[in-house]
Amino acid sequence: MSKKIILVMGPPGSGKGTQADLLERDLHLAHISTGELFRNEISNNTELGMKAKSYMEKGEYVPDEITTGMLKNRMAADDCSTGIILDGFPRTIAQAEFLDKFLLESGDSVSRVIYYNVPDEEDVNRIKGRAEHDIEEGKNARADDLNEETIMQRLSVYHEKTEPILDYYRAKGIVLEIDATKSINEILDETEDEL
Ligand code: AMP
């Protein structure tokens, strides 16, 4: 049986990570966030983490070959056998093409792309809010959430490199667009009704 592969897409601060966690809970699929994998590599001081860090702190994308290699390793784990929610990958057309080819090797393909749409201004407020919330909770805020210049650069790179992928998937007729300005539960309900 082919695996269920769901992509969650949207600008930084769109809440896609939160929604992916909830979908993981409800759909029993493995949630893979490439950003989270990089942050783990950084906290473990690995060579890969050190390479990724220099790009992440500038709000730039980590080069494709580093990202795809790391993802391939993660996708080989047992918990991915029934299906995956991919959060933050693909972020470039080249990554989308890689993913299609890689999935095809096992007879799989992307089942659905959920696009969480949020205006830029709200994204910036949410990212700043996330940093404040982490600090209030006594946790370390994400380094790339603390610097306004990095936030603006992440948004600009998203529009330039990631937004065009939506048309790549729209041509396949698999995009589900969600107004992500709504509450967390409303967004989840709407998504699960549509899936
Ligand atoms: P995220 O947690 O998804 O917001 O990702 C945080 C940062 O990790 C991004 O701003 C990028 O620098 C890097 N990153 C995550 N996923 C990718 C990817 N698919 N390709 C390149 N860089 C990525």
mmCIF file of C-alpha atoms and ligand atoms in Angstrom, residues 12 16 33-36 38-39 55-56 59-64 67 87-91 95 130 142 144 154, ligand 1:
data_model
loop_
_atom_site.group_PDB
_atom_site.id
_atom_site.type_symbol
_atom_site.label_atom_id
_atom_site.label_comp_id
_atom_site.label_asym_id
_atom_site.label_seq_id
_atom_site.Cartn_x
_atom_site.Cartn_y
_atom_site.Cartn_z
ATOM 1 C CA PRO A 12 7.210 31.392 8.714
ATOM 2 C CA LYS A 16 2.120 25.074 10.213
ATOM 3 C CA SER A 33 10.140 19.202 10.474
ATOM 4 C CA THR A 34 13.414 19.935 8.692
ATOM 5 C CA GLY A 35 13.807 23.122 10.781
ATOM 6 C CA GLU A 36 13.463 21.017 13.952
ATOM 7 C CA PHE A 38 18.438 21.280 12.022
ATOM 8 C CA ARG A 39 17.851 22.738 15.506
ATOM 9 C CA TYR A 55 22.503 29.956 7.046
ATOM 10 C CA MET A 56 19.673 29.820 9.573
ATOM 11 C CA GLY A 59 17.347 33.814 7.565
ATOM 12 C CA GLU A 60 18.674 31.994 4.463
ATOM 13 C CA TYR A 61 17.903 28.471 3.334
ATOM 14 C CA VAL A 62 20.366 25.695 4.070
ATOM 15 C CA PRO A 63 21.744 24.340 0.742
ATOM 16 C CA ASP A 64 19.646 21.611 -0.883
ATOM 17 C CA THR A 67 18.862 19.341 3.559
ATOM 18 C CA ASP A 87 6.749 20.395 7.670
ATOM 19 C CA GLY A 88 9.137 22.887 6.074
ATOM 20 C CA PHE A 89 10.148 20.679 3.173
ATOM 21 C CA PRO A 90 10.198 21.218 0.222
ATOM 22 C CA ARG A 91 11.129 24.879 0.241
ATOM 23 C CA GLN A 95 13.560 20.138 -3.398
ATOM 24 C CA ARG A 130 6.210 33.087 19.733
ATOM 25 C CA ARG A 142 14.472 30.353 18.559
ATOM 26 C CA ASP A 144 15.942 33.276 14.244
ATOM 27 C CA ARG A 154 12.925 34.677 6.101
HETATM 28 P P1 AMP B 1 11.511 26.297 10.222
HETATM 29 O O1 AMP B 1 11.624 25.668 11.569
HETATM 30 O O2 AMP B 1 10.728 25.439 9.247
HETATM 31 O O3 AMP B 1 10.982 27.712 10.270
HETATM 32 O O4 AMP B 1 12.992 26.393 9.624
HETATM 33 C C1 AMP B 1 13.985 27.175 10.255
HETATM 34 C C2 AMP B 1 15.150 27.399 9.297
HETATM 35 O O5 AMP B 1 15.743 26.125 8.951
HETATM 36 C C3 AMP B 1 14.792 28.034 7.957
HETATM 37 O O6 AMP B 1 14.704 29.443 8.028
HETATM 38 C C4 AMP B 1 15.965 27.563 7.098
HETATM 39 O O7 AMP B 1 17.134 28.297 7.366
HETATM 40 C C5 AMP B 1 16.200 26.131 7.597
HETATM 41 N N1 AMP B 1 15.400 25.151 6.842
HETATM 42 C C6 AMP B 1 14.364 24.401 7.284
HETATM 43 N N2 AMP B 1 13.876 23.612 6.312
HETATM 44 C C7 AMP B 1 14.618 23.884 5.205
HETATM 45 C C8 AMP B 1 14.583 23.419 3.866
HETATM 46 N N3 AMP B 1 13.666 22.528 3.449
HETATM 47 N N4 AMP B 1 15.508 23.897 2.995
HETATM 48 C C9 AMP B 1 16.428 24.798 3.394
HETATM 49 N N5 AMP B 1 16.500 25.304 4.634
HETATM 50 C C10 AMP B 1 15.600 24.864 5.533
#
